[in-house]
Coordinates of N, CA and C and ligand atoms in Angstrom, one line a residue:
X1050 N 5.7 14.0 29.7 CA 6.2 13.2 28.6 C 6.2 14.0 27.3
X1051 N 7.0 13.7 26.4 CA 7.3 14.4 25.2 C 6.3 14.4 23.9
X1052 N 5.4 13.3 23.8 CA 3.9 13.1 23.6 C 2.9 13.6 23.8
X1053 N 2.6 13.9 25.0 CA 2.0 14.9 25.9 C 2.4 16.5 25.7
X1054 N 3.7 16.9 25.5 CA 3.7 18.1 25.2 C 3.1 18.6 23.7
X1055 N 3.8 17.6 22.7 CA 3.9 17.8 21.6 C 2.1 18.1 21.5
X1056 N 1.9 17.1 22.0 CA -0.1 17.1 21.4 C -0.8 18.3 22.0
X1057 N -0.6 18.7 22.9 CA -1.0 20.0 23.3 C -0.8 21.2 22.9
X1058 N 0.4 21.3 22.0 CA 0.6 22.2 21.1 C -0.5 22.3 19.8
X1059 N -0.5 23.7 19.4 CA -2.1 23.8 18.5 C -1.1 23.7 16.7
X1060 N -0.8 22.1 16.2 CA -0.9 21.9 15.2 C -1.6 21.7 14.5
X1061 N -0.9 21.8 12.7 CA -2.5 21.4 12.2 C -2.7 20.2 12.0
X1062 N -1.7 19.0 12.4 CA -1.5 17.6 12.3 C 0.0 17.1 12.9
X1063 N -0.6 15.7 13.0 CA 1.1 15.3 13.2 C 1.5 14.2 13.0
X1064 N 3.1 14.5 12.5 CA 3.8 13.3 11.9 C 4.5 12.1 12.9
X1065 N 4.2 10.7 12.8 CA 4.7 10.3 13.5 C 5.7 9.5 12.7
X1066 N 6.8 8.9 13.6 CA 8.4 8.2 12.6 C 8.9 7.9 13.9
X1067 N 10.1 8.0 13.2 CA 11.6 7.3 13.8 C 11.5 5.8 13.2
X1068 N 13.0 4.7 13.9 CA 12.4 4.2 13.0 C 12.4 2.8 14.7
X1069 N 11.0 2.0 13.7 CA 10.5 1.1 14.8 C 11.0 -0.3 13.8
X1070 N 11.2 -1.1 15.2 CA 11.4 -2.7 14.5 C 10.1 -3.1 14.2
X1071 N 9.7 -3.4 13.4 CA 8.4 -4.4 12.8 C 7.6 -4.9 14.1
X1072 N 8.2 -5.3 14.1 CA 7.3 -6.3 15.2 C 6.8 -5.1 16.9
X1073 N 8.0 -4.1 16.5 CA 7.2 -2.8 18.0 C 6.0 -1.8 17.4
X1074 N 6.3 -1.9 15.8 CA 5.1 -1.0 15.0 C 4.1 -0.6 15.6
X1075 N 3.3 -1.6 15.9 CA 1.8 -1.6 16.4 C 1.2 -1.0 17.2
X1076 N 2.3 -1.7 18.6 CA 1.9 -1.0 19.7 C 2.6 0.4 19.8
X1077 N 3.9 0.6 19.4 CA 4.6 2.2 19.8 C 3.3 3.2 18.7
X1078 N 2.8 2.7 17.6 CA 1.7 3.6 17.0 C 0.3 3.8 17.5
X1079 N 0.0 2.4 18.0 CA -0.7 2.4 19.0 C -0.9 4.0 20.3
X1080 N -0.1 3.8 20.4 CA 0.4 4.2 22.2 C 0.5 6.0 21.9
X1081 N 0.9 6.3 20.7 CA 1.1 7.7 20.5 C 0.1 8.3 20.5
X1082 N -1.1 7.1 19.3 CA -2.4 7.9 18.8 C -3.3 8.1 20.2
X1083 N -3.5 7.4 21.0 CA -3.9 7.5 22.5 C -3.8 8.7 23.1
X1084 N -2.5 9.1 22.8 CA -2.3 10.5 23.6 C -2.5 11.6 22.4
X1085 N -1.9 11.4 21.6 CA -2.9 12.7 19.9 C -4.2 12.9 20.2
X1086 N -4.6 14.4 20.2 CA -5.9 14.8 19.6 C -6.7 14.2 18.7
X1087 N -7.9 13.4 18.3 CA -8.3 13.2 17.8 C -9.2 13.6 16.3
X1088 N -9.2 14.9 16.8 CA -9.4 15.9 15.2 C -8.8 16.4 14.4
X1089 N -7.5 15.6 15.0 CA -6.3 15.9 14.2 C -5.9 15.2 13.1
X1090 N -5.8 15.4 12.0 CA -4.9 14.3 11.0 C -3.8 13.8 11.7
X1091 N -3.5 12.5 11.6 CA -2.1 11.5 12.0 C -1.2 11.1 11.1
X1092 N -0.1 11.5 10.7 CA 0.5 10.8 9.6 C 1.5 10.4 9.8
X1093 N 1.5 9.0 10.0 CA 2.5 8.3 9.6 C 3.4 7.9 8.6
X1094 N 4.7 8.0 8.6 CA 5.8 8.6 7.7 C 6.5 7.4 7.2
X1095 N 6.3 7.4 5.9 CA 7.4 6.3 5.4 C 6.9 4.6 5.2
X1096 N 5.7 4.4 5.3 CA 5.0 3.4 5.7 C 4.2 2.9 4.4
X1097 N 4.0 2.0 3.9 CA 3.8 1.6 2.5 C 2.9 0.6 1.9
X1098 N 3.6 -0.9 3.2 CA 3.2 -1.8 2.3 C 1.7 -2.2 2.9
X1099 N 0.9 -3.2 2.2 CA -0.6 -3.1 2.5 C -1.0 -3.8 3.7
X1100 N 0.0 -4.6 4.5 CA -0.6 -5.0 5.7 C 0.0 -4.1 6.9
X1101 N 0.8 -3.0 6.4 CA 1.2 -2.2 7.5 C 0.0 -1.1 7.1
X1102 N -0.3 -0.8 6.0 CA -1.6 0.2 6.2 C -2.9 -0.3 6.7
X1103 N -3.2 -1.2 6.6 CA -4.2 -1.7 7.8 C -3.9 -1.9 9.5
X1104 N -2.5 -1.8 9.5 CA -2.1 -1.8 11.1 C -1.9 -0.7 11.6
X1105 N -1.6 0.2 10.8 CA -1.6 1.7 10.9 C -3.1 2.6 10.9
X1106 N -3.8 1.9 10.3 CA -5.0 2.4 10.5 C -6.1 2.1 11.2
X1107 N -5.6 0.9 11.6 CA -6.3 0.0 12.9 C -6.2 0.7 14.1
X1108 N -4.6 1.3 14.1 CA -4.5 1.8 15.2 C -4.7 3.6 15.6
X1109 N -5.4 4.1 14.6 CA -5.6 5.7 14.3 C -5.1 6.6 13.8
X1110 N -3.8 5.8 12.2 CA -3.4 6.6 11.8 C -4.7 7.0 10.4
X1111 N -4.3 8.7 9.9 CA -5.1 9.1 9.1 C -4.3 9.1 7.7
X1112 N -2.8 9.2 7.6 CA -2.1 9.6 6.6 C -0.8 8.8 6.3
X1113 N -0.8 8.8 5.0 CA 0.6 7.9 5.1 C 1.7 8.7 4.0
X1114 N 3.1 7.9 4.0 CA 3.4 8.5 2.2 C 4.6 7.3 2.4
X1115 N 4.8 7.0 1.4 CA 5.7 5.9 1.1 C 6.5 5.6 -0.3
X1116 N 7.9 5.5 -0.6 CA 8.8 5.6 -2.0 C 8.2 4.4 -2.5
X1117 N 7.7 3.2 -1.7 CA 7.6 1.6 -2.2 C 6.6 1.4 -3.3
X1118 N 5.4 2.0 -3.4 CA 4.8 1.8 -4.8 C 6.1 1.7 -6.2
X1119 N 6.7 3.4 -5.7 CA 7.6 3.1 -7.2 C 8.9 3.0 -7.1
X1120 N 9.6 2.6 -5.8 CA 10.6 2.2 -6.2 C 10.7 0.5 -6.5
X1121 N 9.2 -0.3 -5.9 CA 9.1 -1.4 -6.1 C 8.9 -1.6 -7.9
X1122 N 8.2 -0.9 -8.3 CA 7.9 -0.9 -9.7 C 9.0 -0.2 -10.6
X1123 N 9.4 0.6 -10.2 CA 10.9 0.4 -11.5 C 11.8 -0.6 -11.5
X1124 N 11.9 -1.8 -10.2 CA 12.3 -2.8 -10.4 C 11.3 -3.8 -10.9
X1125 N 10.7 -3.9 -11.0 CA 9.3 -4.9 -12.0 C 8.6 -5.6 -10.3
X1126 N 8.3 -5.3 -9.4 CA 7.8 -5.5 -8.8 C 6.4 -5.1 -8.4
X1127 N 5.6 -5.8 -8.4 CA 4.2 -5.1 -8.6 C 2.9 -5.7 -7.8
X1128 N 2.3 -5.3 -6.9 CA 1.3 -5.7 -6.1 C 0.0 -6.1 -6.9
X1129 N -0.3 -7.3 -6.5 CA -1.5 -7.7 -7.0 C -2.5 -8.2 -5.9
X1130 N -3.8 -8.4 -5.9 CA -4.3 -8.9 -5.1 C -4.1 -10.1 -4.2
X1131 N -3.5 -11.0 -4.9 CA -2.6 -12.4 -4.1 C -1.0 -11.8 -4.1
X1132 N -0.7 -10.8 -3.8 CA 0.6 -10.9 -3.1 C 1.5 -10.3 -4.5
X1133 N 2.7 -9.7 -4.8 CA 3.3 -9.4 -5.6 C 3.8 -10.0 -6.4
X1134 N 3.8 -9.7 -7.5 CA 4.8 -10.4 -8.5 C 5.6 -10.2 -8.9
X1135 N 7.1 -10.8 -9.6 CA 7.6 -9.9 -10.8 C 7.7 -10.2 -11.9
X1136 N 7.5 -9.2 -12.5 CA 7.1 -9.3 -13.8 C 8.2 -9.8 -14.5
X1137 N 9.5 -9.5 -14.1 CA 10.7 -10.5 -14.8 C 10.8 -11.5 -15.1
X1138 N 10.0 -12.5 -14.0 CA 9.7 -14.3 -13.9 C 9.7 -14.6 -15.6
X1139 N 10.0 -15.7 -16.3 CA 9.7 -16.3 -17.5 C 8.4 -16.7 -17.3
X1140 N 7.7 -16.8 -16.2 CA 6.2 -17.6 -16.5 C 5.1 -16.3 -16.9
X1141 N 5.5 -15.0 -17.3 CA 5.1 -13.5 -17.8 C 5.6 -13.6 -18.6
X1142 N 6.3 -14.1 -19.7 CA 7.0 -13.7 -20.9 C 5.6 -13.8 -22.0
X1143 N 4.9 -14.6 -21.7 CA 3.9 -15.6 -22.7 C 2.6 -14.9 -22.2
X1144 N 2.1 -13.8 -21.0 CA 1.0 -13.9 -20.4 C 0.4 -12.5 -21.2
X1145 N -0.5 -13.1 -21.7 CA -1.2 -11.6 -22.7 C -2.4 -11.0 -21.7
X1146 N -2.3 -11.0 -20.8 CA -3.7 -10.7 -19.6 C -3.0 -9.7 -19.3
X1147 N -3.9 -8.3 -18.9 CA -2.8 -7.6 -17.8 C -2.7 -8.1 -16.7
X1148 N -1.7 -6.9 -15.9 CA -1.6 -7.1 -14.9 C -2.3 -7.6 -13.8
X1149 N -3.8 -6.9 -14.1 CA -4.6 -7.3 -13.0 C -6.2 -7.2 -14.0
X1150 N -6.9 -8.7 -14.2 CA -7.3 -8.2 -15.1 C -9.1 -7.3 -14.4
X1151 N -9.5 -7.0 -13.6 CA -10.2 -6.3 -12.9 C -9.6 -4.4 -13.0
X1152 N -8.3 -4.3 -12.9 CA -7.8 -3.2 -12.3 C -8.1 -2.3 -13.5
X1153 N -8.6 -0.8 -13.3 CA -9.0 0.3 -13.7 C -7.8 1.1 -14.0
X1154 N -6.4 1.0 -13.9 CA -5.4 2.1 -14.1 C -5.1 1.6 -15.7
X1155 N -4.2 2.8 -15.8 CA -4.1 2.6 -16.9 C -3.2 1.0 -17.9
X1156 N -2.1 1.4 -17.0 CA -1.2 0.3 -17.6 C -2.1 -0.6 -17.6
X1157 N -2.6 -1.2 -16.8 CA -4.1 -2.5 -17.1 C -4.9 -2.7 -18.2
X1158 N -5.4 -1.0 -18.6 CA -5.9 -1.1 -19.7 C -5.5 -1.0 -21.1
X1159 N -4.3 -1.0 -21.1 CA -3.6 -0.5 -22.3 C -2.7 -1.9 -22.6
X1160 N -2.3 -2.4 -21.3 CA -0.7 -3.3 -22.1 C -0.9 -4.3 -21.0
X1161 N -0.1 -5.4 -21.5 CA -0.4 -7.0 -20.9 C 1.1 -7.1 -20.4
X1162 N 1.0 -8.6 -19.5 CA 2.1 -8.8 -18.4 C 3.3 -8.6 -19.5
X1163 N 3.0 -9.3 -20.9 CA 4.3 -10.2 -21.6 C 5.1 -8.6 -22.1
X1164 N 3.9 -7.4 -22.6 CA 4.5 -6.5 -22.9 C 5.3 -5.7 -21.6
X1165 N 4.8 -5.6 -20.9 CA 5.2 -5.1 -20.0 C 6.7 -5.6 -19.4
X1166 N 6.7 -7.0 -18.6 CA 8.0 -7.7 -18.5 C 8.9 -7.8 -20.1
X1167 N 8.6 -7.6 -21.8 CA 8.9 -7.5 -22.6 C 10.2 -5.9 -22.5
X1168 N 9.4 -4.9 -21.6 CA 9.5 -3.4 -21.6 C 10.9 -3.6 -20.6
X1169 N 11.0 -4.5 -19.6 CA 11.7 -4.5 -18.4 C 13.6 -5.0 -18.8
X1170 N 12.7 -6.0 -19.6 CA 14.0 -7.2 -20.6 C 14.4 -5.9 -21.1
X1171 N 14.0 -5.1 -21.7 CA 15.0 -4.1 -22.7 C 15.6 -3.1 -22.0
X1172 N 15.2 -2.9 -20.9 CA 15.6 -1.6 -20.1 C 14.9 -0.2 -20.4
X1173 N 13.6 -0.7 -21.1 CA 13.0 0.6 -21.3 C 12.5 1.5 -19.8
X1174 N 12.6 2.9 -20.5 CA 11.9 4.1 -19.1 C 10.8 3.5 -18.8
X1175 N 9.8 3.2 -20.0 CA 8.1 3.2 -19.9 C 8.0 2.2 -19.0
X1176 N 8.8 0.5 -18.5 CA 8.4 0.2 -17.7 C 8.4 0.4 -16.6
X1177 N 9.4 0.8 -15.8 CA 9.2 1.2 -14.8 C 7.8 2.1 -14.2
X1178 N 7.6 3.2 -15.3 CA 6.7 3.8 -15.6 C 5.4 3.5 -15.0
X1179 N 5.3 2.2 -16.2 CA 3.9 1.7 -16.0 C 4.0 1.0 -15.3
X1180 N 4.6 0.1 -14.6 CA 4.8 -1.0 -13.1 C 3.9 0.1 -12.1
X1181 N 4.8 1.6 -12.3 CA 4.6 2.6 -10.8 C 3.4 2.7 -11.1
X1182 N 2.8 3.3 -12.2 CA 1.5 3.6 -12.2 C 0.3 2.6 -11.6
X1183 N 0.5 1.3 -11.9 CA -0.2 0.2 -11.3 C 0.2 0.1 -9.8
X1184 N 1.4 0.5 -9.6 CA 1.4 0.3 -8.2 C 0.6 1.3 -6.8
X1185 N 0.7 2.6 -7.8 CA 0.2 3.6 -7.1 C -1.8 3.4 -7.3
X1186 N -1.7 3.0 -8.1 CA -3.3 3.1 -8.1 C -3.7 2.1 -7.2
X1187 N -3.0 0.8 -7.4 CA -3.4 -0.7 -6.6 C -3.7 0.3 -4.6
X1188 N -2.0 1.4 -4.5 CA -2.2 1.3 -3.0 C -3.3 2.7 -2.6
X1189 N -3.3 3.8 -3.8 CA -4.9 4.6 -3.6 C -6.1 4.0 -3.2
X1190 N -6.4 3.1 -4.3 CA -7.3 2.2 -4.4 C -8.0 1.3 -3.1
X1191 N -6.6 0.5 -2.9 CA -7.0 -0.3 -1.5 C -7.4 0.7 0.0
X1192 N -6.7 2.1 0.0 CA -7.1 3.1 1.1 C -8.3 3.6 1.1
X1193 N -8.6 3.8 -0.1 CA -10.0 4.2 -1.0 C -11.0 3.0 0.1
X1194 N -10.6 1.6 -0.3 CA -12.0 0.6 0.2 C -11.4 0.6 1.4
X1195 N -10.7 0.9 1.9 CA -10.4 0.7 4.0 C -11.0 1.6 4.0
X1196 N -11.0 2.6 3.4 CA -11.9 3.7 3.7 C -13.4 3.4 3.8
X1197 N -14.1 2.8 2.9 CA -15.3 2.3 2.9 C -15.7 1.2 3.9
X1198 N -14.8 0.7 3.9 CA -15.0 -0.2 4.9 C -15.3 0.0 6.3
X1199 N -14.5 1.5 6.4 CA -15.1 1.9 7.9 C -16.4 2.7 8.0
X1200 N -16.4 2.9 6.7 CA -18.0 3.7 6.9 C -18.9 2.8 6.7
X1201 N -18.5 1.6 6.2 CA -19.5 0.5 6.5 C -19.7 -0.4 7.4
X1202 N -18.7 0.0 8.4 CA -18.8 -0.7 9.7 C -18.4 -2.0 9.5
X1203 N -17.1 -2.6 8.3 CA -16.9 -3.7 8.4 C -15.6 -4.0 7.6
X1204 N -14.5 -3.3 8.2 CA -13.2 -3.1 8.1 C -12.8 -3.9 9.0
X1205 N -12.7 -4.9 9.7 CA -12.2 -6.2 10.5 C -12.7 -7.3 9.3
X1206 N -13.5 -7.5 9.1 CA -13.8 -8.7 7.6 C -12.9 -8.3 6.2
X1207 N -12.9 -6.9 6.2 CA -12.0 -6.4 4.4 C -11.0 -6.8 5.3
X1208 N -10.6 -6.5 6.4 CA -8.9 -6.6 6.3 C -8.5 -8.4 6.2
X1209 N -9.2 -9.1 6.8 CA -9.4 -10.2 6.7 C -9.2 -11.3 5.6
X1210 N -10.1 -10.4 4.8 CA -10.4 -10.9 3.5 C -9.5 -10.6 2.5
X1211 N -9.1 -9.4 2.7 CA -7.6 -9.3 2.0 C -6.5 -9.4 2.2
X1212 N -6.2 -9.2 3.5 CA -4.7 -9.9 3.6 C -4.4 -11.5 3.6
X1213 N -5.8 -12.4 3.4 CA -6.0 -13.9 3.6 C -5.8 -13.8 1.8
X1214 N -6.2 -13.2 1.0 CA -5.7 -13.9 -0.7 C -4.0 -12.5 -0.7
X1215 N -4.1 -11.9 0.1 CA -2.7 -10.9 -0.5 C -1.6 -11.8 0.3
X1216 N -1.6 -12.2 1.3 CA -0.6 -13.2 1.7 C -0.4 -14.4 1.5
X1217 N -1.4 -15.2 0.4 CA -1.2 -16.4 0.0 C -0.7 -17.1 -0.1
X1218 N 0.4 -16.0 -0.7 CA 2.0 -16.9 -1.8 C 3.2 -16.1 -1.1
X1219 N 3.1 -15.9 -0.2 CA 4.3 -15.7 0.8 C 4.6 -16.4 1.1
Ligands
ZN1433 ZN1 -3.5 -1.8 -12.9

């Protein structure tokens, strides 16, 4: 099998893709890493959002890369811990909190929802800007604690725990 060849070959990692219907994700990623070397980096290609990087890493991927942080955030779309928002909504026009008011990036620390969707209404560069920057830190961040979580032996309760308030309002 063509899995079989490939892994036996002396890379320094490998990419896995094509493209899978949602719902075959799991198992076809599943099924690959099985037959991969396991001192190998695994990277999974194109892969983004935060309940596919816990399924992807559930199932032994090591690496990801994905456009969706910021092509979601130059449209005002923005991951928060209950699930995404956009910052366009009129119920942001009025909200002087950042984004997220815990979160450590910048845009969090510098500028609030109302300026921000304020930034979006005018068609400024900087929002997008600062949407992406929140978005990229939110998805470092969360890999950051899956990361921890496995070294703490309790990455079945974080994923748990987080996709039970990040899918709330879906
Ligand atoms: Zn932030």
């Amino acid at each position: 099998m063509h899995q079989q060849v490939i892994s036996s070959m002396d890379f320094d990692g490998f990419g896995i893709g094509g493209s899978f219907a949602k719902e075959d994700m799991s198992s076809a990623v599943r099924w690959v890493n099985e037959i991969l070397p396991e001192e190998k980096p695994r990277h999974l290609l194109g892969i983004g959002e935060p309940e596919d990087l816990f399924m992807g890493i559930e199932n032994g991927v090591d690496l990801f890369d994905c456009v969706l942080p910021t092509r979601l955030g130059r449209n005002g779309t923005i991951y928060t811990k209950t699930g995404k928002i956009i910052i366009t909504n009129k119920k942001f026009r009025d909200d002087f909190s950042p984004i997220e008011k815990d979160c450590e990036c910048y845009s969090c620390k510098n500028y609030t929802r109302s300026y921000i969707a304020h930034l979006f209404h005018g068609k400024e560069m900087l929002a997008g800007t600062l949407a992406s920057i929140h978005n990229l830190y939110f998805i470092v961040n969360l890999v950051k604690k899956i990361r921890q979580s496995i070294l703490d032996d309790n990455f079945f309760e974080f994923k748990k725990e987080f996709l039970e308030n990040y899918m709330k309002n879906k």
